Short mmCIF file of C-alpha atoms and ligand atoms in Angstrom, two decimals:
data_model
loop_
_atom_site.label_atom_id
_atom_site.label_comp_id
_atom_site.label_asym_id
_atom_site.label_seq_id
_atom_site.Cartn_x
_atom_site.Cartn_y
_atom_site.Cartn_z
CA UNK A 16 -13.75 -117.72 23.42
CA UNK A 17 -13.72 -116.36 26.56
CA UNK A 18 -17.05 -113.92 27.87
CA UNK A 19 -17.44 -110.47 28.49
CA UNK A 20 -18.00 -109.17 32.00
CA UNK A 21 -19.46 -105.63 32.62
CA UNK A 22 -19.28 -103.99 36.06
CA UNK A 23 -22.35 -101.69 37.06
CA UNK A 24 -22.08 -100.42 40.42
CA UNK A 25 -21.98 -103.02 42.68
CA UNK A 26 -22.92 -105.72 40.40
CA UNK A 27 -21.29 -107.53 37.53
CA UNK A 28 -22.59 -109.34 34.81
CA UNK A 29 -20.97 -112.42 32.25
CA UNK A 30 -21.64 -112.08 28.58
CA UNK A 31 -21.30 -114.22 26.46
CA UNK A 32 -19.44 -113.43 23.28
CA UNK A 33 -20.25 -114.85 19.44
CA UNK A 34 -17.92 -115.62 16.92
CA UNK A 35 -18.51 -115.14 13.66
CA UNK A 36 -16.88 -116.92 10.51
CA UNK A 37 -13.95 -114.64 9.77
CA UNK A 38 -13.42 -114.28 13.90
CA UNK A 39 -15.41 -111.35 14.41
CA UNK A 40 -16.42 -110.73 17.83
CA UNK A 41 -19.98 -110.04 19.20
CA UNK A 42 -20.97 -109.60 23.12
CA UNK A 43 -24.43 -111.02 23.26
CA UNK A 44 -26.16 -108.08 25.50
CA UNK A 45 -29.49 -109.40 25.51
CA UNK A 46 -29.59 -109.68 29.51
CA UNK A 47 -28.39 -106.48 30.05
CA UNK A 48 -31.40 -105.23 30.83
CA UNK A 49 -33.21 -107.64 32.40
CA UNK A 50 -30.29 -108.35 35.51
CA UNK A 51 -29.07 -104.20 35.23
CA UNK A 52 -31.43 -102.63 34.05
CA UNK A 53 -29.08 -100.66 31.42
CA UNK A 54 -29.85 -100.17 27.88
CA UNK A 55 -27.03 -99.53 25.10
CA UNK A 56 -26.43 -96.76 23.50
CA UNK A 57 -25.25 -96.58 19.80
CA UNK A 58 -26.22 -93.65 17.56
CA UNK A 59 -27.17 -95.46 14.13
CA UNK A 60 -26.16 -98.64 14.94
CA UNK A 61 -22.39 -98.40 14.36
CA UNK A 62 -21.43 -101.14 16.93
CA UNK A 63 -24.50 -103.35 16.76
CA UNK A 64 -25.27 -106.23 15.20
CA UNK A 65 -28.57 -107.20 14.68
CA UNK A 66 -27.84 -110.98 14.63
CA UNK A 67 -25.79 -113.50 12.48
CA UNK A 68 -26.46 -112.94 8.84
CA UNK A 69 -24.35 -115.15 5.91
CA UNK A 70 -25.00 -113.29 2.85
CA UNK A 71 -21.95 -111.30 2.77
CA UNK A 72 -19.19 -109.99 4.62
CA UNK A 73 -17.40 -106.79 4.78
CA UNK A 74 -13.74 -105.87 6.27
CA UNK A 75 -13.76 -102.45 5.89
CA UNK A 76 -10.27 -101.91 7.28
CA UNK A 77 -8.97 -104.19 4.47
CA UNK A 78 -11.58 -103.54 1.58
CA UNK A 79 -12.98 -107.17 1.53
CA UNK A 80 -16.44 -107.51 0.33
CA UNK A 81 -17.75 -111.34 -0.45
CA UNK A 82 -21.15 -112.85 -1.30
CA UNK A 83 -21.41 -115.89 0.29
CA UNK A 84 -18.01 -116.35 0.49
CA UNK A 85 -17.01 -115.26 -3.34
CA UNK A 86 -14.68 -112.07 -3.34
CA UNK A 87 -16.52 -109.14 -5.56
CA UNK A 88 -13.60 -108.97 -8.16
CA UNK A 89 -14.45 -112.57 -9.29
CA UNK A 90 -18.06 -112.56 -9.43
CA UNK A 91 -17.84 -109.02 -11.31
CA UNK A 92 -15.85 -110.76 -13.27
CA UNK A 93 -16.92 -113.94 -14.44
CA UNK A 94 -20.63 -113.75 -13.55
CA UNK A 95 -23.98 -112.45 -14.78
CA UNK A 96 -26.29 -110.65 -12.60
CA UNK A 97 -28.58 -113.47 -12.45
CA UNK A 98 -26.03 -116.46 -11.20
CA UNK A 99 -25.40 -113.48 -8.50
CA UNK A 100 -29.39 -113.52 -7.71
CA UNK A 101 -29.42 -117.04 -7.36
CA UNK A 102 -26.28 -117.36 -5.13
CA UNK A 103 -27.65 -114.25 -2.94
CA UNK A 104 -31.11 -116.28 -2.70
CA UNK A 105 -30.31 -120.07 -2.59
CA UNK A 106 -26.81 -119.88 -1.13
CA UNK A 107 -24.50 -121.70 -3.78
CA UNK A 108 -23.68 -120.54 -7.22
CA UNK A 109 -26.37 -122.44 -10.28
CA UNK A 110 -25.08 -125.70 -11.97
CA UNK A 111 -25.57 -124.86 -15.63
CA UNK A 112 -29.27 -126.30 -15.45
CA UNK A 113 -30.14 -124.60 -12.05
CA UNK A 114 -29.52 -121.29 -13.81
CA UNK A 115 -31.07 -121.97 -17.22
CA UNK A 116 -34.13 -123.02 -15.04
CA UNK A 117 -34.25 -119.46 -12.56
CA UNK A 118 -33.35 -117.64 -16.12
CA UNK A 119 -36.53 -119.04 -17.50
CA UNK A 120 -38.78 -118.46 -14.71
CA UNK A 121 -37.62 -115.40 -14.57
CA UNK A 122 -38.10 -114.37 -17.87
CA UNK A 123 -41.39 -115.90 -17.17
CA UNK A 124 -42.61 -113.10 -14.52
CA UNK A 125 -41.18 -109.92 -16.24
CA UNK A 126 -44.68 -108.57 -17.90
CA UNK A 127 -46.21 -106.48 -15.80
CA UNK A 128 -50.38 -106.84 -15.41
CA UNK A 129 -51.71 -104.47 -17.98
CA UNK A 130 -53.89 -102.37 -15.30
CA UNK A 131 -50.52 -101.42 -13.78
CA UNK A 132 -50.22 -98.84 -16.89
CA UNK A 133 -52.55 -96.77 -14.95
CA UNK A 134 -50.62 -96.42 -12.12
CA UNK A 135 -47.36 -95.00 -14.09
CA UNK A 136 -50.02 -92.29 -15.55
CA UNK A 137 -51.43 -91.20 -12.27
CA UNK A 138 -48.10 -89.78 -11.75
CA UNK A 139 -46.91 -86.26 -12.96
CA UNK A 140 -44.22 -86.94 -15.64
CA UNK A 141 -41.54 -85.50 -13.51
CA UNK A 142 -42.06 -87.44 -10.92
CA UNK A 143 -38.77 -89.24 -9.30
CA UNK A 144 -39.11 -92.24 -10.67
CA UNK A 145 -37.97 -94.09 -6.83
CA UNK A 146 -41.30 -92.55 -5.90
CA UNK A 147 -42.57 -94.30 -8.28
CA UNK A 148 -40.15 -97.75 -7.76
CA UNK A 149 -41.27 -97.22 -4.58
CA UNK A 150 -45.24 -97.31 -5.15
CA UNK A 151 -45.65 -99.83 -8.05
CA UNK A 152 -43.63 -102.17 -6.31
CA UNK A 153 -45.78 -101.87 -2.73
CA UNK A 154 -49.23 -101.97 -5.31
CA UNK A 155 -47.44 -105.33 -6.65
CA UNK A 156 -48.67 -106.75 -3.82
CA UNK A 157 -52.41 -106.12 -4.73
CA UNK A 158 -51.57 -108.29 -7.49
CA UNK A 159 -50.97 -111.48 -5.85
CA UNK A 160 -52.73 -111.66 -2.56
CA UNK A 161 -52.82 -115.23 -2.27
CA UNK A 162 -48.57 -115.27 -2.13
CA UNK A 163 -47.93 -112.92 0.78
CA UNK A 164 -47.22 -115.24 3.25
CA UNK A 165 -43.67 -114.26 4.65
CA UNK A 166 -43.74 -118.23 6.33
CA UNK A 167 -45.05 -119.74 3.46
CA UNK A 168 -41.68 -120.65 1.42
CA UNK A 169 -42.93 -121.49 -1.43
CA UNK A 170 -44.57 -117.99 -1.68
CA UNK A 171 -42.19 -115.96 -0.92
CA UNK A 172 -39.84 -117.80 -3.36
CA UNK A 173 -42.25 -116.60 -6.25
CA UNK A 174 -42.65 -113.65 -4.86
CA UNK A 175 -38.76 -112.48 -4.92
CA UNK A 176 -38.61 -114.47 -8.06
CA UNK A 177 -41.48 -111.44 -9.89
CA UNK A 178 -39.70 -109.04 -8.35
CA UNK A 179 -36.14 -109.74 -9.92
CA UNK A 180 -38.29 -110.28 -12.96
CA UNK A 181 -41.02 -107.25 -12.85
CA UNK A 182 -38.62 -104.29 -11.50
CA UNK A 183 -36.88 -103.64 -14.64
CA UNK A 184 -39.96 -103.41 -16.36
CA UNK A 185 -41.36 -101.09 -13.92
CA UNK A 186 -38.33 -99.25 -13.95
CA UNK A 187 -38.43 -98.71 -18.19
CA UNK A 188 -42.30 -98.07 -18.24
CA UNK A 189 -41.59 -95.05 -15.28
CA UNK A 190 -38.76 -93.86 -17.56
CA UNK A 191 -41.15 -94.09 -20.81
CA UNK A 192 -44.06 -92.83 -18.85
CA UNK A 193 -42.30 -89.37 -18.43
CA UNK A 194 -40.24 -89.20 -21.80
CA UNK A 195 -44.07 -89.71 -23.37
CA UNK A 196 -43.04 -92.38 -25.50
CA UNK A 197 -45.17 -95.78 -25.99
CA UNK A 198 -44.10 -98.75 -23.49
CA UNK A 199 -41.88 -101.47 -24.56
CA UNK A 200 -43.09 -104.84 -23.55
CA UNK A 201 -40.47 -107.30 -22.77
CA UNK A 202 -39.17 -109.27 -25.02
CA UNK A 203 -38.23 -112.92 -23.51
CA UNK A 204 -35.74 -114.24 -26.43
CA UNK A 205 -33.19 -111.19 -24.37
CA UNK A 206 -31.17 -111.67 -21.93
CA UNK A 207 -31.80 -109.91 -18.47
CA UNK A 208 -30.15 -106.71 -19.26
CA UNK A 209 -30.66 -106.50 -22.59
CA UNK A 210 -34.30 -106.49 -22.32
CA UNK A 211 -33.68 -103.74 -19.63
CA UNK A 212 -31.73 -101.62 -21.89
CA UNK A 213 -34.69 -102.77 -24.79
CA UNK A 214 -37.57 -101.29 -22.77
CA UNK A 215 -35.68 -98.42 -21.78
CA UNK A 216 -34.26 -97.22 -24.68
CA UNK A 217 -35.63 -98.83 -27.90
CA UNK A 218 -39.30 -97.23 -29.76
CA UNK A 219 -41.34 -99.04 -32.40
CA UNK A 220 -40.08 -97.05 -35.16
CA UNK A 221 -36.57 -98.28 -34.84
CA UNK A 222 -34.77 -101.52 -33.88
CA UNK A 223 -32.67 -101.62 -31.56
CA UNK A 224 -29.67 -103.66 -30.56
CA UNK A 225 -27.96 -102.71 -27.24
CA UNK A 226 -24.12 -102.07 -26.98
CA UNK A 227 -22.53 -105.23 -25.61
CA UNK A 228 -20.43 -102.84 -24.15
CA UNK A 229 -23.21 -101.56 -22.19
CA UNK A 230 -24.57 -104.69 -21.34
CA UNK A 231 -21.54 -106.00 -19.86
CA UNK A 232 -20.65 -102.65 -17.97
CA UNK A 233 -24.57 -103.01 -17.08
CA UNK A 234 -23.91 -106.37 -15.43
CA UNK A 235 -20.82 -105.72 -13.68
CA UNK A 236 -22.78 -102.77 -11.94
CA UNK A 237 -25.61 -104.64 -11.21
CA UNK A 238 -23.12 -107.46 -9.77
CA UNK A 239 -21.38 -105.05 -7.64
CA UNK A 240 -24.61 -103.30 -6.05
CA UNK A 241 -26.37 -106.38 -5.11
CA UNK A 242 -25.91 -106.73 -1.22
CA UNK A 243 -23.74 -105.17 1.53
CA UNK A 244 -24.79 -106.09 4.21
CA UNK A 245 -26.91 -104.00 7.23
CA UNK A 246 -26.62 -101.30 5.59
CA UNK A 247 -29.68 -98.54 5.72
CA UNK A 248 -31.80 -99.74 3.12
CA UNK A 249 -31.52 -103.54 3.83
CA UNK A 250 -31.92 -102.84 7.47
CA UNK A 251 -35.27 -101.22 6.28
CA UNK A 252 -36.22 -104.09 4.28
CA UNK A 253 -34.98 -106.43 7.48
CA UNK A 254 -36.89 -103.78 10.17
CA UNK A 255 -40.16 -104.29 8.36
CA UNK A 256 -40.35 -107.91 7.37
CA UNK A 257 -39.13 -108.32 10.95
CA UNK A 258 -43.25 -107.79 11.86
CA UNK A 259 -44.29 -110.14 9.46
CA UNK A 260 -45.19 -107.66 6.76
CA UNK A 261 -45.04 -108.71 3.23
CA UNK A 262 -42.10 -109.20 1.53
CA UNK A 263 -43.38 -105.98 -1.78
CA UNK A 264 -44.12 -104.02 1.40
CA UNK A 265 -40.81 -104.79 3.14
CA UNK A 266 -38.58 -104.05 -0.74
CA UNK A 267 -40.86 -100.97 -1.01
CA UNK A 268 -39.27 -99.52 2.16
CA UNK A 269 -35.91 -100.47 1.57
CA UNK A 270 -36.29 -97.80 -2.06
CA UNK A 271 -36.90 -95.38 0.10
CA UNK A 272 -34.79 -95.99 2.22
CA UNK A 273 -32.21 -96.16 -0.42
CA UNK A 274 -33.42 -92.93 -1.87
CA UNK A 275 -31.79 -90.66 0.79
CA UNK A 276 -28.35 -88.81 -1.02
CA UNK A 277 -26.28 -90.03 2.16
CA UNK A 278 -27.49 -93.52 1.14
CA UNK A 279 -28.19 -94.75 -2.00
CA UNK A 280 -29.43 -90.92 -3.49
CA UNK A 281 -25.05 -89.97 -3.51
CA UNK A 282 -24.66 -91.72 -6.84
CA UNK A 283 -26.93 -89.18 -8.15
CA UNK A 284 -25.60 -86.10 -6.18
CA UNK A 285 -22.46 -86.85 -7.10
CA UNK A 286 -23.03 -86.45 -10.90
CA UNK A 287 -25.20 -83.01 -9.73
CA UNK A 288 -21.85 -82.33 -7.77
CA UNK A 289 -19.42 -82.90 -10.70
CA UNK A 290 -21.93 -81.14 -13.18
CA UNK A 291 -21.76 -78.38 -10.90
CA UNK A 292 -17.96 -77.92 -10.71
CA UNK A 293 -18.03 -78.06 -14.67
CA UNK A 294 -20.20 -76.10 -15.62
CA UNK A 295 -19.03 -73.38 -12.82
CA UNK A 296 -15.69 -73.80 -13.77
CA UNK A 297 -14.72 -74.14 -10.04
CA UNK A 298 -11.33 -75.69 -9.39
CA UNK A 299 -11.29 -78.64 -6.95
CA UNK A 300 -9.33 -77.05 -4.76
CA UNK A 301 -11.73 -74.62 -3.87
CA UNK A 302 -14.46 -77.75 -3.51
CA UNK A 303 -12.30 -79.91 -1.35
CA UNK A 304 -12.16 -76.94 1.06
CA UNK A 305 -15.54 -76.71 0.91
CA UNK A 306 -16.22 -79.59 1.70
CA UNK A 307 -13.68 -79.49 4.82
CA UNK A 308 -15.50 -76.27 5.98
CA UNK A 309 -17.30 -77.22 8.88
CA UNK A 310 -19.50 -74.04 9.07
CA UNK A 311 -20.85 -75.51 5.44
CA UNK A 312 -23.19 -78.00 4.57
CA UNK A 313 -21.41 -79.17 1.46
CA UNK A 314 -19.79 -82.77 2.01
CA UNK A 315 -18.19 -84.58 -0.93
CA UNK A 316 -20.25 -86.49 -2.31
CA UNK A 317 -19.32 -89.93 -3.03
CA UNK A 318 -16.25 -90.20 -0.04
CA UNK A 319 -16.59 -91.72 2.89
CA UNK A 320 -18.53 -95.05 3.96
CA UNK A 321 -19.19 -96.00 7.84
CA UNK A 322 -17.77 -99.30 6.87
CA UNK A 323 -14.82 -98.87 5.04
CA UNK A 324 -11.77 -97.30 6.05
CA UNK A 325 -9.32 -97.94 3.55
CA UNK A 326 -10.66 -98.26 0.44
CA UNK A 327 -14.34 -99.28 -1.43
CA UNK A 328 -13.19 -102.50 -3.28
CA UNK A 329 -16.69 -101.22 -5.34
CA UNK A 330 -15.29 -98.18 -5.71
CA UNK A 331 -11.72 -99.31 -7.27
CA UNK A 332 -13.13 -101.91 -9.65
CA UNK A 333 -15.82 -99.10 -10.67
CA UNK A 334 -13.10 -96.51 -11.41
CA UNK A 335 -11.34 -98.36 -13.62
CA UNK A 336 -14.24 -99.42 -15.63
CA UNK A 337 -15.30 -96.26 -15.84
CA UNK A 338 -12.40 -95.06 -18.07
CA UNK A 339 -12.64 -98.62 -19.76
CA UNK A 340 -16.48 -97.93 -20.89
CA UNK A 341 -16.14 -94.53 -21.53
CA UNK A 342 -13.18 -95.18 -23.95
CA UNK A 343 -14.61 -98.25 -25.66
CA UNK A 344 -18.08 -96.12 -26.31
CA UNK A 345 -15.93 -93.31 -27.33
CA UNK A 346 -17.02 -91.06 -24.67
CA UNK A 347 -14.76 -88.25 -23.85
CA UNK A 348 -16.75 -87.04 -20.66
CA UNK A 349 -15.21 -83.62 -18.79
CA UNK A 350 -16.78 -85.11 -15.15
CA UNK A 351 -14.20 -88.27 -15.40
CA UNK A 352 -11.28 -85.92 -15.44
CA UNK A 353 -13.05 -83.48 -12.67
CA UNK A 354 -13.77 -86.51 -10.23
CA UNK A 355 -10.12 -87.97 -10.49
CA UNK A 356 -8.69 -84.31 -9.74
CA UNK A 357 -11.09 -84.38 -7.06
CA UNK A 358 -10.07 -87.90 -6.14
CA UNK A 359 -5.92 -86.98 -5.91
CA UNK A 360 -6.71 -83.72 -4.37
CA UNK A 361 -8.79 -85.49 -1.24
CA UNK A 362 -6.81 -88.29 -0.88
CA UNK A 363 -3.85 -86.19 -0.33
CA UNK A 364 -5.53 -83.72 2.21
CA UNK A 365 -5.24 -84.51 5.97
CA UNK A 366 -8.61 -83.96 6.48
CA UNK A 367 -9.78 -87.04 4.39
CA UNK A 368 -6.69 -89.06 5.22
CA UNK A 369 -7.43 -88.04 8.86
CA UNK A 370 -11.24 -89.35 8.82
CA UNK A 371 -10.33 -92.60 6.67
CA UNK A 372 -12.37 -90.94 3.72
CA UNK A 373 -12.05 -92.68 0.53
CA UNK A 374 -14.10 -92.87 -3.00
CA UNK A 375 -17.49 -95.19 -2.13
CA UNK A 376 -19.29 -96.98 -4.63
CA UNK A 377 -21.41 -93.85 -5.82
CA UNK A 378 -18.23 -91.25 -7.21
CA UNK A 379 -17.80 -93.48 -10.43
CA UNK A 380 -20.83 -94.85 -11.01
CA UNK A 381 -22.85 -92.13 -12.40
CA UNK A 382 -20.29 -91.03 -14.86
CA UNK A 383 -20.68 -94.60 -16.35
CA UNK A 384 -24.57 -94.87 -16.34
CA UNK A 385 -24.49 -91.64 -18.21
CA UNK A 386 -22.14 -92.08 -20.59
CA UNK A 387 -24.62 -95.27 -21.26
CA UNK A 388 -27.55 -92.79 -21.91
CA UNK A 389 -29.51 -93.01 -18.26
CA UNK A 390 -30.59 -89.23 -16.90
CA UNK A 391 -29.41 -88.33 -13.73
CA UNK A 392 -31.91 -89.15 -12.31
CA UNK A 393 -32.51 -92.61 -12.18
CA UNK A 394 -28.82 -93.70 -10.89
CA UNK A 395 -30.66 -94.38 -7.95
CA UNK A 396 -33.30 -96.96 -9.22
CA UNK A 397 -30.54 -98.77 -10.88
CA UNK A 398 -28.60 -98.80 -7.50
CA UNK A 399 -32.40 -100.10 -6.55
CA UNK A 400 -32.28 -102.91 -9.25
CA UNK A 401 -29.01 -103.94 -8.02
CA UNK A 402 -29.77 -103.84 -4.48
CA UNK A 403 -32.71 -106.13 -5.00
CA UNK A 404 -31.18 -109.34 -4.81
CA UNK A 405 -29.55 -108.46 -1.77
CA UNK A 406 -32.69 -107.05 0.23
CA UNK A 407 -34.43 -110.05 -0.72
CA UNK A 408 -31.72 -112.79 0.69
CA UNK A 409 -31.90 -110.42 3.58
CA UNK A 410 -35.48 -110.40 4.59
CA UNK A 411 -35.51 -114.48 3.28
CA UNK A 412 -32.72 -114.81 5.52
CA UNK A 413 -34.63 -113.18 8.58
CA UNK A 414 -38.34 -114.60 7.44
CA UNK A 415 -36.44 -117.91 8.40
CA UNK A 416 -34.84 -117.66 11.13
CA UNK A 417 -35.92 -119.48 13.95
CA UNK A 418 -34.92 -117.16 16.57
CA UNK A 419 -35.93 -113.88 14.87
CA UNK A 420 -37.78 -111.39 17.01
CA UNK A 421 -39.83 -108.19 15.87
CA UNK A 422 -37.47 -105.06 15.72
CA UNK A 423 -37.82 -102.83 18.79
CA UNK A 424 -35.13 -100.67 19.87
CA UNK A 425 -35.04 -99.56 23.03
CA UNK A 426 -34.43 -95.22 23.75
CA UNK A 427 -33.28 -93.15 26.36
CA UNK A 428 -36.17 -90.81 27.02
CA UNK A 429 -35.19 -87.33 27.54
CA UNK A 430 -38.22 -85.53 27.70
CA UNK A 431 -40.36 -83.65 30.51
CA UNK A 432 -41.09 -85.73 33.57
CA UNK A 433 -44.62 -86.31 34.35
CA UNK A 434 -46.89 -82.82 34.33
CA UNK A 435 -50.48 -82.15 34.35
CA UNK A 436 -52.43 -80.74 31.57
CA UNK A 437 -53.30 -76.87 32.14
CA UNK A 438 -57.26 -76.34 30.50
CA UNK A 439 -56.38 -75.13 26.57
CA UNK A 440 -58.71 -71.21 27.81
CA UNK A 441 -55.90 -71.41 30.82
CA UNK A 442 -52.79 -71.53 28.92
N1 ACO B 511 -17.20 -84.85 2.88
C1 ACO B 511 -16.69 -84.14 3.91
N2 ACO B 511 -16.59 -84.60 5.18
C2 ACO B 511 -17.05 -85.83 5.42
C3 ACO B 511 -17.60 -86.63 4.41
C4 ACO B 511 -17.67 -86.11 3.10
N3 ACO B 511 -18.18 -86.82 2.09
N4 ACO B 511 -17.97 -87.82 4.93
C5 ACO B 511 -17.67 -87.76 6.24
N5 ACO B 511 -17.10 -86.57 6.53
C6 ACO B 511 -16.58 -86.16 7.85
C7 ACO B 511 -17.70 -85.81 8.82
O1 ACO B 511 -18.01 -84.44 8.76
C8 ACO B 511 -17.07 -86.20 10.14
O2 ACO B 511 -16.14 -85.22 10.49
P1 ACO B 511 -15.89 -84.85 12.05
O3 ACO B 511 -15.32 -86.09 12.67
O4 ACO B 511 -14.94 -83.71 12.01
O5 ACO B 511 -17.24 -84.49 12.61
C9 ACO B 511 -16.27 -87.45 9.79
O6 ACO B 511 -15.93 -87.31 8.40
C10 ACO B 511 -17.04 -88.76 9.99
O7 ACO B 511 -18.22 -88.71 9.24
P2 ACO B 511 -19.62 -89.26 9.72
O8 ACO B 511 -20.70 -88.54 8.99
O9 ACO B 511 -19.67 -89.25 11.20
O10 ACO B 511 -19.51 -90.76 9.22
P3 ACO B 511 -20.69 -91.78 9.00
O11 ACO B 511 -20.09 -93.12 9.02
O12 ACO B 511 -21.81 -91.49 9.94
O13 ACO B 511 -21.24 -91.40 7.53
C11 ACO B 511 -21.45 -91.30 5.19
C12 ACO B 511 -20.89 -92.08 6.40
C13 ACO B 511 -22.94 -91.01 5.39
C14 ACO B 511 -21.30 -92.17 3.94
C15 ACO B 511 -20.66 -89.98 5.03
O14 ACO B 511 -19.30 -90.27 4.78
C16 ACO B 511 -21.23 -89.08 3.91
O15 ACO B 511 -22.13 -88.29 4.17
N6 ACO B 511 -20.70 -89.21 2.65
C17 ACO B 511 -21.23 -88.45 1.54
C18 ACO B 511 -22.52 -89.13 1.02
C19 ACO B 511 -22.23 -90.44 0.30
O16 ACO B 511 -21.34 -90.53 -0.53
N7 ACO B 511 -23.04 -91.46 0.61
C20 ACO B 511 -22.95 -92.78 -0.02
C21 ACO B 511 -22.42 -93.80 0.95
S1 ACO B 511 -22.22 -95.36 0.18
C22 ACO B 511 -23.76 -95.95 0.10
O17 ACO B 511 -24.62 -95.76 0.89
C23 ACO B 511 -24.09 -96.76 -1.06
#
């Protein structure tokens, strides 16, 4: 491959370009500086890459989206959330006793100390519960002070292996917390997401079974969540592990990062959205140009991705089983039929064909969380509990990589020059 050469005035400088797997091309900048004395500029990081990552790769101009070199469709497929933690963390896919063993030990980690019960209460009952993600998974790390190490391997390795294990039991007892009803301990003779679905939804009074409808649509979710890449939230998670902070610390940041609605937060505004147009009895029409109106805040919710500009293979696969869970529950939901109007109405306006704007991974998702009995409001901490995986393999991935520097950006300052202070009775 042959270099890059950049002219700056008089001067010129060779760069040398990377390859990656699938031929992408990166110009390694890192002398800029130091013979030019430029910096680059790129407003949120659209053209930079941090450095070489093999957890997954995206082509957003043709939809592509592997883990580790497994297209989505096939691990959504034939996979359970778990083999997909494994892969995301160890590299390969389980033999049949690698994964009974990781399903054991994590079934192993999922009770939570019994002191943490406190912590749920100190909140107000409304409280979002990624505020509280966010803050009983940083006070995990009180817990377990002697496994914070980020270069001690076989610390971290426990450490992401409570954390696959512990968050959906800190996601249920925030849910029960604030729906005052007793907490559900879990129960280890369940899989993974059935003992979710049994901490969130079952009470002593009653058994419960959950829907194997809604534990497979649960897994496929889960499945199709779990990385992608540098985007917001896992650069969070990769920005603060970069200075050696723990890795509870480093997931902690990456929920809120996730929280934001132009991040992780859309799967929930887009339900808000869609409830809106309902219950308003707007026609989509009238949001679409909305939405196009530049003078107005309003965006769609749920279109558009900085990576993909074709289609969200998510997205597609998530559409589909969305009509496929609703009908096999017997849902007949009013928001599926608004968001595919709103769907065929976008797709067909200039503007959105114009700007490459296409359904992301958040427009279907919500519809199919509710109609398996999660409030609005915590679409996002499942997006969380899928994400996990991937924001561990991503700070594991960084934690061990030999040529890994501390994040520090450079800026272009464009503040006052140098001025003296006036005395504050002078001013
Ligand atoms: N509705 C209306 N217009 C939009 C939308 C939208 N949903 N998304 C982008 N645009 C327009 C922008 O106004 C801009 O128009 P302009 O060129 O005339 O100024 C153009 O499309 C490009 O948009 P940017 O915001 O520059 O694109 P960027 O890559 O920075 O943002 C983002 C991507 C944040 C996802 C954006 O499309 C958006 O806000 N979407 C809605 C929120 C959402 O669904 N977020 C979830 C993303 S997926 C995820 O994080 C899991």
């Amino acid at each position: 491959m042959s270099d890059a050469v950049i002219r700056f005035g008089d001067e010129e400088l060779t760069l040398p370009v990377h390859v990656g797997t699938e031929g992408e091309k990166g110009v390694d900048i890192g002398k800029l500086r130091s013979s030019l004395g430029l910096v680059t500029v790129d407003r949120g990081f659209a053209n930079t890459a941090e450095g070489r990552s093999s957890v997954t790769y995206i082509n957003g101009e043709e939809g592509i989206l592997r883990y580790r070199g497994y297209p989505i469709d096939q691990l959504a497929e034939e996979t359970s959330f778990l083999e997909v933690c494994y892969l995301l963390q160890y590299g390969e896919l389980p033999s049949k006793t690698e994964l009974d063993d990781f399903e054991e030990s994590i079934t192993r980690h999922t009770l939570l100390r019994e002191d943490t019960k406190h912590l749920f209460e100190a909140f107000p009952h409304a409280a979002h519960p990624m505020q509280i993600l966010a803050s009983a998974t940083s006070a995990l790390a009180t817990y377990y002070p002697d496994k914070l190490d980020p270069l001690d391997a076989e610390a971290v390795d426990i450490s992401a292996r409570r954390l696959i294990a512990k968050t959906p039991t800190m996601i249920a007892w925030s849910y029960k917390y604030r729906v005052h009803q007793p907490y559900v301990y879990p129960d280890n003779s369940l899989d993974y997401g059935s003992n979710f679905l049994n901490m969130m939804f079952s009470v002593p009074a009653e058994k419960y079974v959950a829907d194997p409808v809604i534990v497979k649509a649960l897994n496929m979710l889960l499945i199709l969540h779990a990385d992608h890449g540098q985007n917001c939230s896992s650069s969070a998670v990769r920005l603060v592990g970069s200075g050696h902070a723990n890795i509870f610390s480093s997931i902690a940041a990456g929920i809120h990062a996730l929280s934001g609605p132009l991040h992780g937060g859309a799967n929930q505004a887009v339900l808000e959205m869609l409830d809106r147009i309902v219950a308003s009895g707007q026609d989509v029409d009238t949001v679409v140009k909305r939405a196009k109106d530049k003078d107005d805040p309003f965006r769609l919710m749920g279109f558009g991705h900085r990576v993909y500009k074709n289609f969200d293979p998510r997205a597609r696969i998530i559409k589909q089983a969305a009509a496929d869970v609703l009908d096999s529950l017997g849902v007949d939901d009013p928001l599926l039929e608004v968001a595919r109007q709103l769907e065929e109405v976008a797709l067909e306006d200039d503007y959105f064909v114009e700007r490459k704007l296409y359904p992301n991974v958040d427009f279907y998702s919500g519809i199919i969380y509710r109609a398996m009995g999660f409030p609005t409001d915590m679409f996002t901490v499942l997006f969380a509990l899928g994400r996990l995986p991937g924001w561990l393999s991503q700070w594991r991935e960084l934690s061990a990589d030999p040529e890994a520097k501390i994040f520090r950006p450079r800026q272009l300052y464009v503040g006052p020059e140098e001025r003296d202070i006036v005395r504050v009775e002078d001013r």
